[in-house]
CSV table of C-alpha atoms in Angstrom, one decimal:
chain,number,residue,atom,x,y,z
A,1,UNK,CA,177.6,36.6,-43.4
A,2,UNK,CA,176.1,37.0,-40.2
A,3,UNK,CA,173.1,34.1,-39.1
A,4,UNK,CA,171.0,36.8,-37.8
A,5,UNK,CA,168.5,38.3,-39.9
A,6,UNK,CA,166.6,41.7,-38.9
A,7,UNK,CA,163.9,43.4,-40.7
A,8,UNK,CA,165.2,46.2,-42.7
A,9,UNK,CA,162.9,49.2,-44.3
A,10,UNK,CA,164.1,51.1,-46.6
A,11,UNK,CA,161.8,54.5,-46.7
A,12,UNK,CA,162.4,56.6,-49.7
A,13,UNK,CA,161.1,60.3,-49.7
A,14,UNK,CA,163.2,62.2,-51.7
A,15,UNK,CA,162.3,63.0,-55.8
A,16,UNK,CA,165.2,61.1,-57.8
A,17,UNK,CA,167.8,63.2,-60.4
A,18,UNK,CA,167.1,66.3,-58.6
A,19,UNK,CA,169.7,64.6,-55.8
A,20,UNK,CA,171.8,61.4,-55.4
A,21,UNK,CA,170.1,59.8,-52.6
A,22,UNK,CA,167.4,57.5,-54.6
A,23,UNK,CA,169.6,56.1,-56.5
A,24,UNK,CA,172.7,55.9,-53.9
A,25,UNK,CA,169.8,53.9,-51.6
A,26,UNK,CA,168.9,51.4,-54.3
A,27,UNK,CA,172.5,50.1,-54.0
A,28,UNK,CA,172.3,50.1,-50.2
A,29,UNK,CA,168.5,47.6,-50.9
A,30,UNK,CA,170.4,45.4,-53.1
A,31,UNK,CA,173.5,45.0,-50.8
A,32,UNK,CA,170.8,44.2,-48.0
A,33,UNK,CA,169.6,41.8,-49.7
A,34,UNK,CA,172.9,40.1,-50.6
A,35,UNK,CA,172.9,39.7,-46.8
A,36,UNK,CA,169.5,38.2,-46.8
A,37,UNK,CA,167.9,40.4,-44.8
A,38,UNK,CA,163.8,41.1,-44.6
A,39,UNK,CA,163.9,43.9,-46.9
A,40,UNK,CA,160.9,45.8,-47.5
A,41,UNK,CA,160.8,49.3,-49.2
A,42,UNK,CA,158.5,52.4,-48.8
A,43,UNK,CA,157.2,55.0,-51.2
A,44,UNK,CA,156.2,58.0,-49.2
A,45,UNK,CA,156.4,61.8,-50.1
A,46,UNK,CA,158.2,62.9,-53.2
A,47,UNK,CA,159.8,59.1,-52.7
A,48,UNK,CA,156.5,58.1,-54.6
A,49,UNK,CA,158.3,60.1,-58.2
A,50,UNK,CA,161.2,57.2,-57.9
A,51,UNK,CA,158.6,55.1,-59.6
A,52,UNK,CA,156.7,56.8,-61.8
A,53,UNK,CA,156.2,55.2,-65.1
A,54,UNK,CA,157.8,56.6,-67.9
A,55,UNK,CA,160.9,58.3,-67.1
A,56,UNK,CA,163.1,59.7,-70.0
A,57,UNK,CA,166.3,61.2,-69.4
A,58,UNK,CA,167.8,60.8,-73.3
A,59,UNK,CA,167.9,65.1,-73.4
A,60,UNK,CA,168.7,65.7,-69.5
A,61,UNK,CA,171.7,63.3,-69.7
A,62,UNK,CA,170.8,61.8,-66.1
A,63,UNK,CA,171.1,57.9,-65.6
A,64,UNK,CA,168.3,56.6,-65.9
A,65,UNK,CA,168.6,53.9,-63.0
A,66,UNK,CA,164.5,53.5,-63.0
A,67,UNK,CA,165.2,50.0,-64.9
A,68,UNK,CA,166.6,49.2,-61.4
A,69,UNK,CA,163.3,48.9,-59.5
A,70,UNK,CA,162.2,46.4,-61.9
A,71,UNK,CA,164.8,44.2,-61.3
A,72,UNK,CA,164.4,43.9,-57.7
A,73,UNK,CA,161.8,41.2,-57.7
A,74,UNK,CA,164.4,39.2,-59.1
A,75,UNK,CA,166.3,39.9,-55.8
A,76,UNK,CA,163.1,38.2,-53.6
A,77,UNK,CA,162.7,42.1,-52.7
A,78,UNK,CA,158.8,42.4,-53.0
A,79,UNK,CA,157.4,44.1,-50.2
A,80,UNK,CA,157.0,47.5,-51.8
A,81,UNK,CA,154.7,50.0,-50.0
A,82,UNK,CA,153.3,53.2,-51.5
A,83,UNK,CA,151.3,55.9,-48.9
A,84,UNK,CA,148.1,56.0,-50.6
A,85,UNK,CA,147.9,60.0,-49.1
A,86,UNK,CA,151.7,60.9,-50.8
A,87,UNK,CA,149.9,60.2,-54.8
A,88,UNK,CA,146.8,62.1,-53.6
A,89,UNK,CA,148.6,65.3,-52.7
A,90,UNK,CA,150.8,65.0,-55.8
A,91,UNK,CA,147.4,64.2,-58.4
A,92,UNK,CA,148.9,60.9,-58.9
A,93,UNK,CA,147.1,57.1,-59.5
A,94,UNK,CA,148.6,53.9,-59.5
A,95,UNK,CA,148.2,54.2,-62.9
A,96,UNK,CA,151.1,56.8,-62.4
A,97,UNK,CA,153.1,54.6,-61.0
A,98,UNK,CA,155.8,51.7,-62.8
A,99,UNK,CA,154.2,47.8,-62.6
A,100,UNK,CA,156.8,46.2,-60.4
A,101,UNK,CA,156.8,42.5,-60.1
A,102,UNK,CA,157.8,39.1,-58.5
A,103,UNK,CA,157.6,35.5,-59.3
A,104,UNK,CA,156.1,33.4,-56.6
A,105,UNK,CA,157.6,29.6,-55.7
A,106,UNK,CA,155.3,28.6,-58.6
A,107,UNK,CA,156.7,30.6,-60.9
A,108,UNK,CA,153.7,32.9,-61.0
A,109,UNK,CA,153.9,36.5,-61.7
A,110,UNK,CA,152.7,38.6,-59.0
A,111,UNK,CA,152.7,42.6,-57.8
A,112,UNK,CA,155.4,43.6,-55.4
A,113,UNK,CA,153.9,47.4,-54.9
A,114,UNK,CA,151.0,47.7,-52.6
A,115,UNK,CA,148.8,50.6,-51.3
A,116,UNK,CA,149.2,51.4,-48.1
A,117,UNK,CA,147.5,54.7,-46.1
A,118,UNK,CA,149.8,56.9,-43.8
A,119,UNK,CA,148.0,54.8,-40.7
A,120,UNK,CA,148.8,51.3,-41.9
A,121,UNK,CA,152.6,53.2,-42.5
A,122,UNK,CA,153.1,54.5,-39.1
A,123,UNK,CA,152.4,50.5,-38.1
A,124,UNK,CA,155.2,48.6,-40.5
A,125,UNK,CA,157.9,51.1,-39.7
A,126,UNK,CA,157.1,50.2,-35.8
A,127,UNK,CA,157.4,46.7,-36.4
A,128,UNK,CA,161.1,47.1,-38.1
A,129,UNK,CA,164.1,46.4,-36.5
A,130,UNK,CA,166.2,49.5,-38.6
A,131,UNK,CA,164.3,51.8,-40.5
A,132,UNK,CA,166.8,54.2,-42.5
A,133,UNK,CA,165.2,56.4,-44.7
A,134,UNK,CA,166.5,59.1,-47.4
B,1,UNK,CA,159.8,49.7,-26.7
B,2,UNK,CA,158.5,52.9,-29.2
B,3,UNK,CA,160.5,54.1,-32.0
B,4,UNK,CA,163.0,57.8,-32.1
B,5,UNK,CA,162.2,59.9,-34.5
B,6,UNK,CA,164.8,62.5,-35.4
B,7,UNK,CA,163.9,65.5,-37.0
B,8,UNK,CA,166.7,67.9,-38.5
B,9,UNK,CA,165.5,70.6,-41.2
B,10,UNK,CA,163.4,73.8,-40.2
B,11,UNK,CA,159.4,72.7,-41.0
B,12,UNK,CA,159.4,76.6,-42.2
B,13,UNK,CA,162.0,75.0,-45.2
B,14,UNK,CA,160.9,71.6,-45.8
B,15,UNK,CA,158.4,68.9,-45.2
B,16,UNK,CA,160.2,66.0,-42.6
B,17,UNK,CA,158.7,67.4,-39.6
B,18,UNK,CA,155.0,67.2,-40.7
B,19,UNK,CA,156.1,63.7,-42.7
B,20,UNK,CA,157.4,62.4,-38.8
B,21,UNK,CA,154.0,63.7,-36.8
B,22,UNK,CA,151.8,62.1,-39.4
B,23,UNK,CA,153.4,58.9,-39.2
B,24,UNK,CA,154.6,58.4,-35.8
B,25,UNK,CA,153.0,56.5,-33.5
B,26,UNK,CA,151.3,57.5,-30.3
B,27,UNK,CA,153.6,56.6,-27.7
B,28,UNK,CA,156.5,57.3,-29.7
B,29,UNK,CA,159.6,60.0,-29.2
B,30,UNK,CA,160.5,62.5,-31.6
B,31,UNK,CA,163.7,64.7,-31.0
B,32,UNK,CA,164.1,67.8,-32.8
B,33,UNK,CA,168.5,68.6,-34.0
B,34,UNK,CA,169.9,70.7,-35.9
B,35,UNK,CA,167.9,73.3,-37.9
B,36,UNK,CA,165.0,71.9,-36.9
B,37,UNK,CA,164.9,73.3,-33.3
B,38,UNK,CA,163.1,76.5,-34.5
B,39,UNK,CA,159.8,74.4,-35.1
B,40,UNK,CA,160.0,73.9,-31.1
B,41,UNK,CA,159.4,77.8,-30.9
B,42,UNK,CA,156.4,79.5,-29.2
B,43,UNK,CA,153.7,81.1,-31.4
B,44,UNK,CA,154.8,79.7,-34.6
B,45,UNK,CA,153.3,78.1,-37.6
B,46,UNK,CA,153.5,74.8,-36.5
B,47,UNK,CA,152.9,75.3,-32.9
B,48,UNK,CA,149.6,73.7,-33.0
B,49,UNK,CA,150.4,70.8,-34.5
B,50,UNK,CA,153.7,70.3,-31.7
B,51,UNK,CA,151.1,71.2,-29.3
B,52,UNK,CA,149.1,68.2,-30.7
B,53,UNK,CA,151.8,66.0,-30.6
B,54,UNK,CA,152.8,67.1,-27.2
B,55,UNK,CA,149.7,65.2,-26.1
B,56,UNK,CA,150.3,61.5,-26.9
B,57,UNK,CA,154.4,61.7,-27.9
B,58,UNK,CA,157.2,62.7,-26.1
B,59,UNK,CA,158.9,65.7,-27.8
B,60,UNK,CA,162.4,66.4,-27.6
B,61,UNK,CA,165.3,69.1,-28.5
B,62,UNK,CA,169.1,69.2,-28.6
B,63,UNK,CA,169.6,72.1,-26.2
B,64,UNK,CA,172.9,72.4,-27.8
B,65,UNK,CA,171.6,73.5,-31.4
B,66,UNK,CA,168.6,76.2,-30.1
B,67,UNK,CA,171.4,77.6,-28.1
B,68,UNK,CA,173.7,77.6,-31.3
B,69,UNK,CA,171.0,79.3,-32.9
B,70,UNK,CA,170.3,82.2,-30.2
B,71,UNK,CA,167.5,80.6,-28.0
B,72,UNK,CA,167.1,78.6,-24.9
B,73,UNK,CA,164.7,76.6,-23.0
B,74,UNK,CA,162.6,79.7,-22.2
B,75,UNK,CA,161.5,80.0,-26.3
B,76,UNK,CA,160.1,76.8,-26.2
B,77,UNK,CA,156.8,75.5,-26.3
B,78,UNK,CA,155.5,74.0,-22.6
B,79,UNK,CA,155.9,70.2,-22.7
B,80,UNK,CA,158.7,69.6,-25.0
B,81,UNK,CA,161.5,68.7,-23.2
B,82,UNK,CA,165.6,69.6,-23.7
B,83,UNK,CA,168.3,67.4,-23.8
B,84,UNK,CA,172.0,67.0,-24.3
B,85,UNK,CA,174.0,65.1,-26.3
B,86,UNK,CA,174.1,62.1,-23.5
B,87,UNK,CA,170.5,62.7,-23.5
B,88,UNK,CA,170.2,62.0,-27.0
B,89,UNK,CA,172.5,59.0,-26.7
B,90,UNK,CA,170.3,57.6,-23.6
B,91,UNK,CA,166.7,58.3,-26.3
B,92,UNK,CA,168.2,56.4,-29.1
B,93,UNK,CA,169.5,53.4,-26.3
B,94,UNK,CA,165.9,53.3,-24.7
B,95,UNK,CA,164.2,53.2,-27.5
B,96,UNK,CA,163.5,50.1,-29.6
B,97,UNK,CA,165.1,51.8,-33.0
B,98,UNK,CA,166.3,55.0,-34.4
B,99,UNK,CA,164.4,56.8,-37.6
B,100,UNK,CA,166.3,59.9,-38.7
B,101,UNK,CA,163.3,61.8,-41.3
B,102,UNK,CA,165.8,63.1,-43.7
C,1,UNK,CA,175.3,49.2,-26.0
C,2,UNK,CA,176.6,48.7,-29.4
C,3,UNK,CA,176.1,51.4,-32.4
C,4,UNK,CA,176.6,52.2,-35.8
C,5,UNK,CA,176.6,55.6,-37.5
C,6,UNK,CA,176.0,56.3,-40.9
C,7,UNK,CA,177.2,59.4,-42.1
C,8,UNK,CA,175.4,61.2,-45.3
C,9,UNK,CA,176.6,64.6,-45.8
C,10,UNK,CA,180.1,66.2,-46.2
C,11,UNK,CA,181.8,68.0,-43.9
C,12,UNK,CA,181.1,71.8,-43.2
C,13,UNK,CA,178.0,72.3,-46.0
C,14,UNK,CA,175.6,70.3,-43.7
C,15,UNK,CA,175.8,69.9,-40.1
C,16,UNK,CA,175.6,65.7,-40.1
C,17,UNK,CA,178.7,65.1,-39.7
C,18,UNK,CA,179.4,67.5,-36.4
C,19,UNK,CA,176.2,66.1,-34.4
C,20,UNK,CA,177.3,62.1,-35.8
C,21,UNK,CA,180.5,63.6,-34.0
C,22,UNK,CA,179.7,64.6,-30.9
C,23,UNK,CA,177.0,61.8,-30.1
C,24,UNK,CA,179.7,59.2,-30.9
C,25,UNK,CA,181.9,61.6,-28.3
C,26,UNK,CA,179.2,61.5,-25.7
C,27,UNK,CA,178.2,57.6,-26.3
C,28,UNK,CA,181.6,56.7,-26.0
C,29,UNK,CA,181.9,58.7,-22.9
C,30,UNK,CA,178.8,56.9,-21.3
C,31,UNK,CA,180.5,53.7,-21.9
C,32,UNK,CA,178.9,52.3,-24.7
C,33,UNK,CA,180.7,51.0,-28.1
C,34,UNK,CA,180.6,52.6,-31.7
C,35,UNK,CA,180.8,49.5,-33.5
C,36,UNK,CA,181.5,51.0,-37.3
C,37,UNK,CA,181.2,54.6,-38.5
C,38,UNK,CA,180.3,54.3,-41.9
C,39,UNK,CA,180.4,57.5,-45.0
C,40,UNK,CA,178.2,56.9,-47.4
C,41,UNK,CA,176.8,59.5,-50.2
C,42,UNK,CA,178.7,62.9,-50.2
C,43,UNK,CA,179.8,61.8,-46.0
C,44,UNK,CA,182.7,59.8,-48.1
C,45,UNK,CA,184.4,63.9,-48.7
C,46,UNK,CA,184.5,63.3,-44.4
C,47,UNK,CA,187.6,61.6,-45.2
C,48,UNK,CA,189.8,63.7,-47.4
C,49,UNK,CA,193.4,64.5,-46.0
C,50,UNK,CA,193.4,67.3,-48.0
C,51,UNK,CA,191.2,70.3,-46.6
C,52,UNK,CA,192.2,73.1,-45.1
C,53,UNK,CA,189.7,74.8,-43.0
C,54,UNK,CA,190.1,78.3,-41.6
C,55,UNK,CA,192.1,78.5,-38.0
C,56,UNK,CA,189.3,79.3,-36.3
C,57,UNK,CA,187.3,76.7,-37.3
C,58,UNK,CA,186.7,73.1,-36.6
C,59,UNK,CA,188.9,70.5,-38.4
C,60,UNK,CA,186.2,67.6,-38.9
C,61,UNK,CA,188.5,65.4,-40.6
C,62,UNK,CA,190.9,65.9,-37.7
C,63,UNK,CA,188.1,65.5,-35.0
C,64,UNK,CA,187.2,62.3,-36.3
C,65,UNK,CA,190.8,61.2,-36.8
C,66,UNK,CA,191.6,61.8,-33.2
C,67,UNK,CA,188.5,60.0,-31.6
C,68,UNK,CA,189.4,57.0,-33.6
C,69,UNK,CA,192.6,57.0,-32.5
C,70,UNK,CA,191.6,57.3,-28.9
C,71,UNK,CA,188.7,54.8,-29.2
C,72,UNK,CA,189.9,52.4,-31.8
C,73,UNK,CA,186.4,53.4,-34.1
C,74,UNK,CA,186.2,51.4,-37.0
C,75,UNK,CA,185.7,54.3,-39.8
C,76,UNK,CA,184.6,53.5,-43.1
C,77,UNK,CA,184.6,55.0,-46.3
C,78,UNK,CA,181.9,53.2,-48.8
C,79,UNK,CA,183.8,52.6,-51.8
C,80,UNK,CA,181.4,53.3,-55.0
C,81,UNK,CA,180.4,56.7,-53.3
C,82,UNK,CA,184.1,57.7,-52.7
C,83,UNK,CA,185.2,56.4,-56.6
C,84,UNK,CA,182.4,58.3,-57.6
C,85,UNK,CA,183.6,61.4,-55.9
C,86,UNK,CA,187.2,61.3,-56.3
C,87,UNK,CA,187.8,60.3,-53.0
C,88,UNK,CA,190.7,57.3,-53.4
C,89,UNK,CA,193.5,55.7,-50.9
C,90,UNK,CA,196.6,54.9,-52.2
C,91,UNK,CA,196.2,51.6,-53.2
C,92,UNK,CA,192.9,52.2,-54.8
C,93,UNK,CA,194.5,54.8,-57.0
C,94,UNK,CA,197.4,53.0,-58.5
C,95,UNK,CA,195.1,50.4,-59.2
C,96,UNK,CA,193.2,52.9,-61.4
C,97,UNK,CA,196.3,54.4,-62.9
C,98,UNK,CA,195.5,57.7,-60.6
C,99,UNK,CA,198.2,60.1,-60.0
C,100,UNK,CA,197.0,61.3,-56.6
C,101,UNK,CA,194.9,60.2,-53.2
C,102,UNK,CA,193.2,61.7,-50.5
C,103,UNK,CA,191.8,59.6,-48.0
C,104,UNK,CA,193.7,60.3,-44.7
C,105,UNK,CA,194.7,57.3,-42.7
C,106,UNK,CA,192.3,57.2,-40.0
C,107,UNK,CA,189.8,56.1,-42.4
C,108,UNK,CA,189.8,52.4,-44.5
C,109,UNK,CA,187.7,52.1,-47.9
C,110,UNK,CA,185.7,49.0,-48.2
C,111,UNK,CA,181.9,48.0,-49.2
C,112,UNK,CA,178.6,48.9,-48.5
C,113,UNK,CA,178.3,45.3,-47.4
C,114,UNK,CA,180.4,47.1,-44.5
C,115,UNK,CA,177.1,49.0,-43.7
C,116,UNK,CA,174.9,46.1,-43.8
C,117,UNK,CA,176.9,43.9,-41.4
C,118,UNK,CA,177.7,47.3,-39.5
C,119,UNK,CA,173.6,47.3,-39.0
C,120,UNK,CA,172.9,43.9,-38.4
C,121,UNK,CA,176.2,43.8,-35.5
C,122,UNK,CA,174.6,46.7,-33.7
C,123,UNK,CA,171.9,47.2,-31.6
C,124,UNK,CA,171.3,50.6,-33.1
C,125,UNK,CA,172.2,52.6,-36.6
C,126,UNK,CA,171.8,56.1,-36.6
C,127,UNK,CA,171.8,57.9,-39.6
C,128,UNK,CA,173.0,61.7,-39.7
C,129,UNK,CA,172.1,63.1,-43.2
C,130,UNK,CA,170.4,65.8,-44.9
């Protein structure tokens, strides 16, 4: 493992199932964060679909890897940003959207997703050392 | 230092080139490869918006792939400037890190 | 300067892995280092011994095979996209009880944590993808 630690963002804007790459980039987060790297993740385009509540793929026969997301609090990976504009132009809500979580160093429960506009977007990714997005 | 953006898929086909001038930052440097070189054509859909960007980013494209794909430096819009491929290796050295809108 | 490349895409359907290509050609030639080439989603089918392009095409596999020879390059095939895709090395297949393997020498199959330390090593990682 390497002592230096650089700010990795992860920005996600493809749908998932229709193509490999949301799924394929959750492994690449998780490795990250074996390194322990400053990982932060961004929904943004059709990204935002990766976390849509309610995904069922019992008749498509698709893996359904959304249980992943879920788990990645548990992996200190909490900074998740969603473009506030990306739901808009696809009629979605928060509501739309899976309740992803972290436990604080008291043990208390608290949201890893928040809203971000297109603006505040353009700022985080300049302020990363490697932004890789898919 | 600013940020590269890379651009490669025709914004007549998808959506990565309008996703990279919204969320670039003034300042910034956005290189157009690959199939993506048509949107740096004159009197196109999405000349106004280059235009735009022209203004307050530095707009790029890989001379190599308009060539490959019949045009030159004279289809271009004015302001957006060509490079080779040491060109592109001297933007993604000069700048502070590399975003490839995929 | 010191970079990595990430390569997405397989050869000849998208055009990622012939413009990863020649930017390492023309970094190397401006004296800077390519620190890990790594394949990652379908960019693992970049390292099959077994195409066959037409003669009067490009051979990608080839062209990467010879500039890592010349340069040293460090190419990596990520293993969980290559298993995935019936991409396996010798080793790799007789531990899976496999009666065949693909990946042609120039390339070694390890982790994505080979990405990751890739990244944090370099000064730069470029991604070529779709």
């Amino acid at each position: 493992m390497s002592e230096a630690i650089k700010k990795f963002m992860f920005v996600n804007t493809k749908a998932p199932y229709g193509t490999v790459y949301a799924l394929e980039s959750l492994e690449v987060v998780l490795i990250t964060a074996a390194f322990d790297q400053d990982v932060s993740l961004v929904f943004c385009d059709d990204g935002v679909f990766q976390i849509s509540n309610n995904q069922n793929t019992e008749a498509s026969g698709m893996k359904n890897f959304s249980n992943a997301y879920k788990a990645l609090g548990d992996y200190d990976i909490n900074k998740l940003y969603v473009e506030k504009e990306s739901l808009e132009e696809r009629g979605l809500t928060l509501d739309n959207i899976m309740d992803l979580t972290y436990e604080d160093d008291d043990w208390a429960e608290k949201p890893s997703i928040k809203l971000v506009t297109r603006a505040e977007l353009a700022d985080l990714m300049d302020d990363q050392d490697l932004v890789i997005s898919s | 230092m600013a940020m590269l953006h890379t651009v490669n898929k025709s914004p007549f086909e998808r959506n990565s080139l309008n996703s990279c001038l919204t969320k670039s930052k003034e300042g910034s440097s956005i290189l157009l490869i690959e199939d993506a070189v048509v949107g740096a054509l004159k009197g196109t859909i999405v000349a106004d918006k280059l235009s735009a960007a022209i203004a307050n980013k530095n707009v790029y494209v890989l001379g190599s792939d308009l060539n490959t794909r019949g045009f030159t430096e004279a289809d271009i819009l004015d302001g957006i400037k060509t490079v080779d491929y040491a060109g592109f290796v001297d933007l993604v050295a000069e700048h502070s890190n590399v975003q490839s809108w995929l | 300067m010191k970079f990595t490349l990430l390569i997405n895409e397989g050869p000849y359907q998208h055009q990622a892995s012939d413009t990863a290509y020649q930017f390492a050609k023309a970094a190397l030639e401006k004296g800077h280092e390519i620190y890990r080439v790594f394949f990652y989603n379908d960019g693992v089918n970049n390292a099959t011994r077994l195409a066959i392009p037409p003669q009067d095409d490009r051979n990608i596999t080839e062209n990467w095979a010879a500039l890592a020879k010349e340069h040293e390059l460090d190419m990596v095939v990520c293993i969980a996209a290559a298993q995935r895709r019936g991409m396996l090395d010798a080793d790799e297949a007789g531990r899976q009880g496999k009666d065949a393997d693909n990946i042609h020498p120039a390339f070694h199959i390890s982790g994505l944590g080979q990405l990751v330390e890739g990244a944090i090593q370099a000064d730069r990682l470029i991604t070529f993808g779709d």
